[in-house]
Amino acid sequence: MKRIVPVVLAVALFMENIDSTVIATSLATIARDIGASPIALKLALTSYYVSLAVFIPISGRMADRFGARAVFQMAIGIFMLGSLACGFANSLGGFVAARFLQGIGGAMMTPVGRLLLVRAVPRSDLVGAMAWFTIPALIGPLIGPPLGGAISTYADWRWIFFINLPIGVIGMMLAQRFLPFIEPIRDTQFDWPGFVLSGLACAGVVFGLSVVSLPALPPSVGVATTVMGLIFALIYVRHARRHERPVVELRLFRVVTLRAAVAGGGLFRIGAGAVPFLFPLMLQLGFGYSPFQSGLISAVSIGGAMMMKTLVKPILKQFGFRVTLLSAAVVGGVLMGALGFYRPDMPLAVLVLLLLIGGFFRSLFFTGVNTLAFADVPQAKTGDATALLAAFQQVAIAGGVAVAGAVLEGSMIWHGRDSAMLGDFTLAFFVVGVVTVLSTLAFLRLPADAGAEVAGRRVPAE
């Protein structure tokens, strides 16, 4: 029973994580069919991320007030409606709006799913459960691009979205059957001014970073929007200090393990968020691979992620969170940087090995850091912690693509080129690898016994 909960949650999250990346290789086909340009259609990608940024902060409070299982099922339903609307869209505006609706559902699925997991699984079993829970986030971005390319090439692109309907129905049925009912917290209050401020802050930063890295609009618009988002973030911080129950509970940063998980996980995600953007481009522009071929090669790291699933619990029990996360961050960052130094004349086995080992350590890091985040959070505050963690994760992922795009563009301008060459990708991978290794700074001061009970290194007191 302890495994069925993360598996049920993974069904819905797998649908969301694939869908968030599956249209990347299908933009040209979709744009041609609805009469828009591929560059303009990138606004549909941005609208999804903006929707996530706006509604993630309120997800934990919604789960507290109406019940986590009910909100999780509602999120699947909204995501299905958005998928249906995407499939029937015939204009740019309609498609962008449909993707925004999808994002509302997606914003609730991941944090509320994580909340269900934390509240339903004993802390001694949380490491193993979190390993299953993180699998969709690891393999979705890898499977999505080749799947989208295959559907667009051999079928109608609208099936990219229609296939979500049966998956969503199965997810809702499994949730009703297997997910535990958790009593709502009836006196939960909504911080509507905080919701508006946090939404403007997160949306401004995410939208700005997305526009800078994917210039569907002039980069100056992205910079200005990012600055506005940061201004609203400062206003929100002032609001949160004065409010008894702000929508994003910044006081939780007093919990040492949660603070380390947010800071270190954010830096690591900047690197991890850049790889799905950089690696297929390098294979296509530098090696001459087709989108489908590059997607298949990228999927090799799934093997490493799956191997980790059975090993993470004994690794954490043996070494603890501090040593495990420091090691995973260093090795993961070095291997990310090494991808940029691979050349077409090298044996393919070298690239496969880099991807396999890199997938293992990225998966180990994410499972560890997501578990550590809740190691010392009081049960009554887990809803607030999920919203806090998810909001910062979303900003970090957008930041990763922005950093990668900025380094790539800057290198091209420096060398006076209109298209990216292998040397540009080498520099970009090196930078994101360094940023990833810098995540170790957040864990250096962790106590050696941080999260010992969750890691299985200490028996809880009776």
Coordinates of C-alpha atoms in Angstrom, one line a residue:
M1 CA 0.0 0.0 0.0
K2 CA 2.9 2.3 0.8
R3 CA 4.0 2.1 -2.9
I4 CA 0.5 2.5 -4.5
V5 CA 0.2 6.2 -3.4
P6 CA 3.3 7.5 -5.2
V7 CA 2.5 5.3 -8.2
V8 CA -1.1 6.7 -8.5
L9 CA 0.3 10.3 -8.1
A10 CA 2.9 9.5 -10.7
V11 CA 0.2 8.6 -13.3
A12 CA -1.1 12.2 -13.3
L13 CA 2.3 13.8 -12.9
F14 CA 3.6 11.8 -15.9
M15 CA 0.8 13.2 -18.0
E16 CA 1.6 16.8 -16.9
N17 CA 5.4 16.5 -17.3
I18 CA 5.2 15.0 -20.8
D19 CA 2.7 17.5 -21.9
S20 CA 4.8 20.5 -20.7
T21 CA 7.6 19.5 -23.1
V22 CA 5.8 17.5 -25.9
I23 CA 4.8 20.5 -28.0
A24 CA 8.4 21.8 -28.2
T25 CA 9.1 19.7 -31.3
S26 CA 5.7 20.3 -32.8
L27 CA 5.6 24.1 -32.8
A28 CA 6.1 24.4 -36.5
T29 CA 3.4 21.9 -37.4
I30 CA 0.9 23.5 -35.0
A31 CA 1.7 27.0 -36.1
R32 CA 1.2 26.2 -39.7
D33 CA -2.1 24.5 -39.0
I34 CA -3.6 27.4 -37.0
G35 CA -2.1 30.1 -39.2
A36 CA 0.5 31.5 -36.8
S37 CA 4.3 31.8 -36.9
P38 CA 6.4 29.4 -34.8
I39 CA 8.0 32.3 -32.9
A40 CA 4.6 33.7 -32.0
L41 CA 3.4 30.3 -30.9
K42 CA 6.1 30.2 -28.3
L43 CA 3.8 32.5 -26.4
A44 CA 1.8 29.3 -25.8
L45 CA 4.8 27.8 -24.0
T46 CA 5.2 31.0 -22.0
S47 CA 1.5 31.2 -21.1
Y48 CA 1.7 27.7 -19.5
Y49 CA 4.6 28.6 -17.4
V50 CA 3.0 31.9 -16.3
S51 CA -0.1 30.1 -15.3
L52 CA 2.0 27.7 -13.2
A53 CA 3.7 30.6 -11.5
V54 CA 0.5 32.4 -10.7
F55 CA -1.4 29.5 -9.2
I56 CA 1.3 27.4 -7.5
P57 CA 1.5 29.7 -4.5
I58 CA -2.2 29.1 -3.6
S59 CA -2.1 25.3 -4.1
G60 CA -1.2 24.4 -0.6
R61 CA -3.8 26.6 1.0
M62 CA -6.5 25.2 -1.4
A63 CA -5.5 21.6 -0.4
D64 CA -5.7 22.6 3.3
R65 CA -9.2 24.1 2.9
F66 CA -10.9 21.7 0.5
G67 CA -8.9 18.5 1.0
A68 CA -5.8 17.4 -0.8
R69 CA -7.4 14.5 -2.7
A70 CA -10.3 16.6 -3.9
V71 CA -8.0 19.4 -5.1
F72 CA -5.7 16.8 -6.8
Q73 CA -8.7 15.3 -8.7
M74 CA -10.0 18.8 -9.6
A75 CA -6.5 19.7 -10.9
I76 CA -6.6 16.6 -13.2
G77 CA -10.0 17.7 -14.4
I78 CA -8.9 21.2 -15.2
F79 CA -5.8 19.9 -17.0
M80 CA -8.1 17.6 -19.1
L81 CA -10.3 20.5 -20.0
G82 CA -7.3 22.5 -21.0
S83 CA -6.0 19.6 -23.1
L84 CA -9.4 19.3 -24.8
A85 CA -9.4 23.1 -25.6
C86 CA -5.8 22.8 -27.0
G87 CA -6.9 20.0 -29.3
F88 CA -9.8 22.0 -30.7
A89 CA -7.9 25.4 -30.9
N90 CA -7.9 27.0 -34.4
S91 CA -6.2 30.3 -33.6
L92 CA -3.2 31.6 -31.8
G93 CA -5.3 33.3 -29.1
G94 CA -7.4 30.2 -28.5
F95 CA -4.3 28.0 -28.2
V96 CA -2.6 30.4 -25.8
A97 CA -5.7 30.6 -23.6
A98 CA -6.1 26.8 -23.6
R99 CA -2.5 26.4 -22.5
F100 CA -3.1 28.9 -19.7
L101 CA -6.1 26.7 -18.6
Q102 CA -3.9 23.7 -18.7
G103 CA -1.3 25.5 -16.5
I104 CA -4.0 26.1 -13.8
G105 CA -4.4 22.3 -13.5
G106 CA -0.7 21.7 -13.7
A107 CA 0.0 24.3 -10.9
M108 CA -2.1 22.2 -8.5
M109 CA -1.1 18.7 -9.5
T110 CA 2.6 18.7 -8.6
P111 CA 2.6 20.5 -5.2
V112 CA -0.7 18.9 -4.1
G113 CA 0.5 15.5 -5.2
R114 CA 3.7 16.1 -3.1
L115 CA 1.6 17.2 -0.2
L116 CA -0.5 14.0 -0.4
L117 CA 2.6 12.0 -0.4
V118 CA 4.1 13.7 2.6
R119 CA 0.9 13.4 4.6
A120 CA 0.0 9.9 3.6
V121 CA 3.4 8.1 3.8
P122 CA 5.2 7.6 7.2
R123 CA 8.4 9.7 7.3
S124 CA 10.4 6.5 7.6
D125 CA 9.1 5.5 4.1
L126 CA 9.3 8.9 2.6
V127 CA 12.6 8.4 0.8
G128 CA 11.4 5.4 -1.2
A129 CA 8.0 7.0 -2.0
M130 CA 9.7 10.2 -3.2
A131 CA 11.9 8.2 -5.5
W132 CA 8.8 7.0 -7.3
F133 CA 7.3 10.5 -7.2
T134 CA 10.2 12.1 -8.9
I135 CA 10.4 9.7 -11.9
P136 CA 7.8 11.5 -14.0
A137 CA 9.7 14.8 -13.6
L138 CA 12.9 13.2 -14.8
I139 CA 11.6 11.2 -17.8
G140 CA 8.8 13.4 -19.0
P141 CA 11.1 16.1 -20.5
L142 CA 13.1 13.4 -22.2
I143 CA 10.2 11.4 -23.7
G144 CA 8.1 14.5 -24.5
P145 CA 10.1 15.9 -27.5
P146 CA 10.5 12.6 -29.5
L147 CA 6.9 11.7 -28.7
G148 CA 5.7 15.1 -30.0
G149 CA 7.8 14.8 -33.1
A150 CA 6.5 11.3 -33.8
I151 CA 2.8 12.3 -33.3
S152 CA 3.3 15.4 -35.5
T153 CA 5.1 13.4 -38.2
Y154 CA 2.9 10.3 -38.4
A155 CA -0.5 11.5 -37.0
D156 CA -2.5 14.7 -36.3
W157 CA -0.8 17.0 -33.8
R158 CA -4.1 17.4 -31.9
W159 CA -3.6 13.9 -30.5
I160 CA -0.8 15.3 -28.5
F161 CA -3.5 16.7 -26.3
F162 CA -6.3 14.2 -26.8
I163 CA -4.3 11.4 -25.4
N164 CA -4.4 13.2 -22.0
L165 CA -8.1 12.5 -21.7
P166 CA -8.0 8.7 -21.0
I167 CA -4.9 9.1 -18.9
G168 CA -6.6 11.8 -16.9
V169 CA -9.7 9.7 -16.4
I170 CA -7.6 6.8 -15.2
G171 CA -5.7 9.1 -12.8
M172 CA -8.9 10.4 -11.3
M173 CA -10.3 6.9 -10.8
L174 CA -7.1 5.7 -9.2
A175 CA -7.0 8.7 -7.0
Q176 CA -10.5 8.1 -5.7
R177 CA -9.7 4.4 -5.1
F178 CA -6.3 4.5 -3.6
L179 CA -5.4 8.0 -2.3
P180 CA -6.2 8.5 1.4
F181 CA -8.8 11.0 2.5
I182 CA -7.2 13.8 4.5
E183 CA -9.5 15.9 6.6
P184 CA -9.6 19.5 5.4
I185 CA -8.4 22.3 7.8
R186 CA -11.7 24.2 8.2
D187 CA -10.3 27.4 9.6
T188 CA -8.0 27.9 6.6
Q189 CA -8.0 31.6 5.5
F190 CA -7.0 32.9 2.1
D191 CA -4.6 35.7 1.8
W192 CA -6.0 37.3 -1.4
P193 CA -3.7 40.4 -1.4
G194 CA -0.8 38.1 -1.0
F195 CA -2.1 35.9 -3.8
V196 CA -2.2 38.8 -6.2
L197 CA 1.3 40.1 -5.1
S198 CA 2.9 36.6 -5.3
G199 CA 1.2 35.9 -8.6
L200 CA 2.5 39.1 -10.1
A201 CA 6.0 38.5 -8.7
C202 CA 6.3 34.9 -9.9
A203 CA 4.5 35.5 -13.2
G204 CA 6.7 38.6 -13.9
V205 CA 10.0 36.7 -13.3
V206 CA 8.9 33.5 -15.1
F207 CA 7.5 35.4 -18.1
G208 CA 10.5 37.8 -18.3
L209 CA 13.0 35.0 -18.1
S210 CA 11.1 32.9 -20.7
V211 CA 10.9 35.9 -23.1
V212 CA 14.6 36.6 -22.7
S213 CA 15.6 33.0 -23.5
L214 CA 12.9 32.4 -26.1
P215 CA 12.6 35.8 -27.8
A216 CA 9.0 35.6 -29.1
L217 CA 9.1 39.3 -28.0
P218 CA 12.0 41.7 -27.9
P219 CA 14.4 40.8 -25.0
S220 CA 14.0 44.3 -23.5
V221 CA 10.4 43.3 -22.7
G222 CA 11.7 40.2 -20.9
V223 CA 14.1 42.3 -18.9
A224 CA 11.5 44.9 -18.0
T225 CA 9.0 42.2 -17.0
T226 CA 11.6 40.4 -14.8
V227 CA 12.4 43.7 -13.0
M228 CA 8.7 44.3 -12.4
G229 CA 8.4 40.8 -11.0
L230 CA 11.3 41.4 -8.6
I231 CA 9.7 44.6 -7.5
F232 CA 6.4 42.8 -6.7
A233 CA 8.4 40.1 -4.9
L234 CA 9.9 42.8 -2.6
I235 CA 6.4 44.2 -1.9
Y236 CA 5.2 40.7 -1.2
V237 CA 8.0 40.1 1.3
R238 CA 6.9 43.2 3.2
H239 CA 3.3 42.1 3.1
A240 CA 4.2 38.6 4.3
R241 CA 6.0 39.9 7.3
R242 CA 2.9 41.7 8.5
H243 CA 0.3 39.0 7.6
E244 CA -0.4 36.2 10.1
R245 CA -1.0 33.6 7.4
P246 CA 0.5 34.8 4.1
V247 CA -0.2 32.7 1.0
V248 CA 3.6 31.9 0.7
E249 CA 4.9 31.4 4.2
L250 CA 8.4 32.8 4.1
R251 CA 8.9 32.2 7.8
L252 CA 9.3 28.5 7.0
F253 CA 12.8 29.5 5.8
R254 CA 13.7 29.3 9.5
V255 CA 13.6 25.5 9.1
V256 CA 17.3 24.8 8.2
T257 CA 16.6 21.7 6.1
L258 CA 13.9 23.4 4.1
R259 CA 16.0 26.5 3.5
A260 CA 18.9 24.3 2.3
A261 CA 16.6 22.3 0.0
V262 CA 15.1 25.4 -1.6
A263 CA 18.4 27.2 -2.1
G264 CA 20.5 24.2 -3.2
G265 CA 17.7 22.7 -5.2
G266 CA 17.1 26.0 -7.0
L267 CA 20.7 26.3 -8.1
F268 CA 20.8 22.6 -9.2
R269 CA 17.5 23.1 -11.1
I270 CA 19.0 26.0 -13.0
G271 CA 21.5 23.5 -14.5
A272 CA 19.0 20.7 -14.9
G273 CA 16.5 23.0 -16.5
A274 CA 19.1 24.1 -19.1
V275 CA 20.0 20.6 -20.2
P276 CA 16.7 19.7 -22.0
F277 CA 17.0 23.1 -23.9
L278 CA 20.8 22.8 -24.7
F279 CA 21.3 19.2 -25.4
P280 CA 18.8 18.6 -28.3
L281 CA 19.9 21.8 -29.9
M282 CA 23.5 20.8 -29.7
L283 CA 22.8 17.4 -31.3
Q284 CA 20.7 19.0 -34.1
L285 CA 22.8 22.1 -34.9
G286 CA 26.2 20.7 -34.0
F287 CA 25.9 17.0 -35.0
G288 CA 23.2 17.2 -37.7
Y289 CA 20.8 14.9 -35.9
S290 CA 17.1 15.1 -36.6
P291 CA 14.7 16.1 -33.7
F292 CA 13.5 12.6 -33.4
Q293 CA 17.1 11.2 -33.2
S294 CA 18.2 13.8 -30.6
G295 CA 15.1 13.0 -28.5
L296 CA 15.9 9.3 -28.5
I297 CA 19.6 9.9 -27.5
S298 CA 18.4 12.3 -24.7
A299 CA 16.2 9.5 -23.4
V300 CA 19.2 7.4 -22.5
S301 CA 19.5 9.2 -19.1
I302 CA 16.1 7.6 -18.1
G303 CA 18.1 4.4 -17.5
G304 CA 20.2 6.0 -14.9
A305 CA 17.2 7.6 -13.2
M306 CA 15.4 4.2 -13.0
M307 CA 18.5 2.6 -11.5
M308 CA 18.6 5.2 -8.8
K309 CA 15.1 4.3 -7.7
T310 CA 16.1 1.1 -5.9
L311 CA 19.4 2.5 -4.5
V312 CA 18.5 5.9 -3.1
K313 CA 17.2 4.6 0.2
P314 CA 20.3 2.5 1.1
I315 CA 22.5 5.4 -0.1
L316 CA 20.8 7.9 2.2
K317 CA 20.8 5.5 5.1
Q318 CA 24.5 4.8 4.7
F319 CA 25.8 8.4 4.0
G320 CA 23.0 10.7 5.1
F321 CA 21.6 13.7 3.3
R322 CA 24.6 16.1 3.6
V323 CA 27.2 13.8 2.1
T324 CA 24.7 12.4 -0.5
L325 CA 23.6 15.8 -1.8
L326 CA 27.1 17.3 -1.8
S327 CA 28.3 14.3 -3.8
A328 CA 25.4 14.2 -6.2
A329 CA 25.7 18.0 -6.8
V330 CA 29.4 17.8 -7.6
V331 CA 29.2 14.7 -9.9
G332 CA 25.9 15.9 -11.5
G333 CA 27.4 19.3 -12.3
V334 CA 30.6 18.0 -13.6
L335 CA 28.8 15.6 -15.9
M336 CA 26.5 18.3 -17.1
G337 CA 29.5 20.4 -18.1
A338 CA 31.2 17.4 -19.7
L339 CA 28.3 17.0 -22.2
G340 CA 29.4 20.2 -23.9
F341 CA 32.9 18.8 -24.6
Y342 CA 31.6 15.7 -26.4
R343 CA 32.4 15.7 -30.2
P344 CA 31.0 13.8 -33.1
D345 CA 34.2 11.9 -33.7
M346 CA 34.1 10.4 -30.2
P347 CA 32.6 6.9 -29.5
L348 CA 28.9 7.1 -28.9
A349 CA 29.5 4.9 -25.8
V350 CA 31.1 7.9 -24.1
L351 CA 28.0 10.0 -24.6
V352 CA 25.7 7.1 -23.4
L353 CA 27.8 6.7 -20.3
L354 CA 27.7 10.4 -19.5
L355 CA 23.9 10.4 -19.9
L356 CA 23.4 7.2 -17.8
I357 CA 25.6 8.3 -14.9
G358 CA 24.3 11.9 -15.1
G359 CA 20.7 10.6 -15.0
F360 CA 21.5 8.6 -11.9
F361 CA 23.0 11.4 -10.0
R362 CA 20.4 14.0 -11.0
S363 CA 17.7 11.6 -9.9
L364 CA 19.5 10.9 -6.7
F365 CA 19.8 14.6 -6.0
F366 CA 16.2 15.4 -6.7
T367 CA 14.8 12.6 -4.6
G368 CA 17.1 13.5 -1.8
V369 CA 16.5 17.3 -1.9
N370 CA 12.7 16.9 -2.2
T371 CA 12.7 14.6 0.8
L372 CA 15.0 16.7 2.9
A373 CA 12.7 19.7 2.3
F374 CA 10.0 18.1 4.5
A375 CA 12.2 16.4 7.0
D376 CA 11.7 18.9 9.8
V377 CA 8.5 20.8 8.6
P378 CA 5.6 20.4 11.1
Q379 CA 2.8 18.3 9.7
A380 CA 0.4 21.3 9.9
K381 CA 2.8 23.4 7.7
T382 CA 3.4 20.9 5.0
G383 CA 0.8 22.5 2.7
D384 CA 2.6 25.9 3.0
A385 CA 5.9 24.1 2.5
T386 CA 4.8 22.5 -0.8
A387 CA 3.6 25.8 -2.2
L388 CA 6.9 27.5 -1.2
L389 CA 9.0 24.7 -2.7
A390 CA 7.1 24.5 -5.9
A391 CA 7.1 28.3 -6.5
F392 CA 10.9 28.5 -6.2
Q393 CA 11.3 25.4 -8.3
Q394 CA 9.3 27.0 -11.1
V395 CA 11.4 30.2 -11.1
A396 CA 14.6 28.1 -11.0
I397 CA 13.6 26.1 -14.1
A398 CA 12.8 29.2 -16.0
G399 CA 16.1 30.7 -14.9
G400 CA 17.9 27.7 -16.2
V401 CA 16.6 28.1 -19.7
A402 CA 17.3 31.9 -19.5
V403 CA 20.9 31.4 -18.4
A404 CA 21.6 28.8 -21.1
G405 CA 20.0 30.9 -23.8
A406 CA 21.8 34.0 -22.7
V407 CA 25.3 32.3 -22.7
L408 CA 24.6 30.7 -26.0
E409 CA 23.4 34.0 -27.5
G410 CA 26.3 35.9 -25.9
S411 CA 28.9 33.5 -27.3
M412 CA 27.4 33.8 -30.8
I413 CA 27.5 37.6 -30.7
W414 CA 31.1 37.5 -29.3
H415 CA 32.2 35.4 -32.2
G416 CA 30.1 37.3 -34.8
R417 CA 28.0 34.3 -35.8
D418 CA 24.3 34.1 -36.7
S419 CA 23.9 30.4 -35.7
A420 CA 25.3 28.4 -32.8
M421 CA 28.4 26.2 -33.2
L422 CA 29.8 23.5 -31.0
G423 CA 32.1 25.9 -29.2
D424 CA 29.1 28.0 -28.1
F425 CA 27.4 24.9 -26.7
T426 CA 30.6 24.0 -24.9
L427 CA 30.7 27.3 -23.1
A428 CA 27.0 27.1 -22.2
F429 CA 27.3 23.6 -20.8
F430 CA 30.4 24.7 -18.8
V431 CA 28.5 27.6 -17.2
V432 CA 25.4 25.6 -16.3
G433 CA 27.7 22.9 -14.9
V434 CA 29.5 25.4 -12.7
V435 CA 26.1 26.8 -11.4
T436 CA 25.0 23.3 -10.6
V437 CA 28.1 22.6 -8.6
L438 CA 27.5 25.8 -6.7
S439 CA 24.4 24.2 -5.2
T440 CA 26.8 22.5 -2.8
L441 CA 27.2 25.9 -0.9
A442 CA 23.6 25.4 0.5
F443 CA 24.5 22.0 2.0
L444 CA 28.0 22.6 3.4
R445 CA 26.6 24.0 6.7
L446 CA 24.0 21.3 7.1
P447 CA 24.4 19.3 10.3
A448 CA 25.8 15.8 9.7
D449 CA 22.6 14.3 11.1
A450 CA 20.2 16.5 9.1
G451 CA 17.1 14.5 8.2
A452 CA 18.5 11.4 10.0
E453 CA 15.0 10.1 10.9
V454 CA 13.7 10.4 7.3
A455 CA 16.9 8.8 6.0
G456 CA 16.5 5.8 8.3
R457 CA 19.6 6.6 10.2
R458 CA 17.8 7.2 13.5
V459 CA 14.9 5.4 15.0
P460 CA 12.2 7.9 16.1
A461 CA 11.6 8.3 19.8
E462 CA 8.5 6.6 21.1

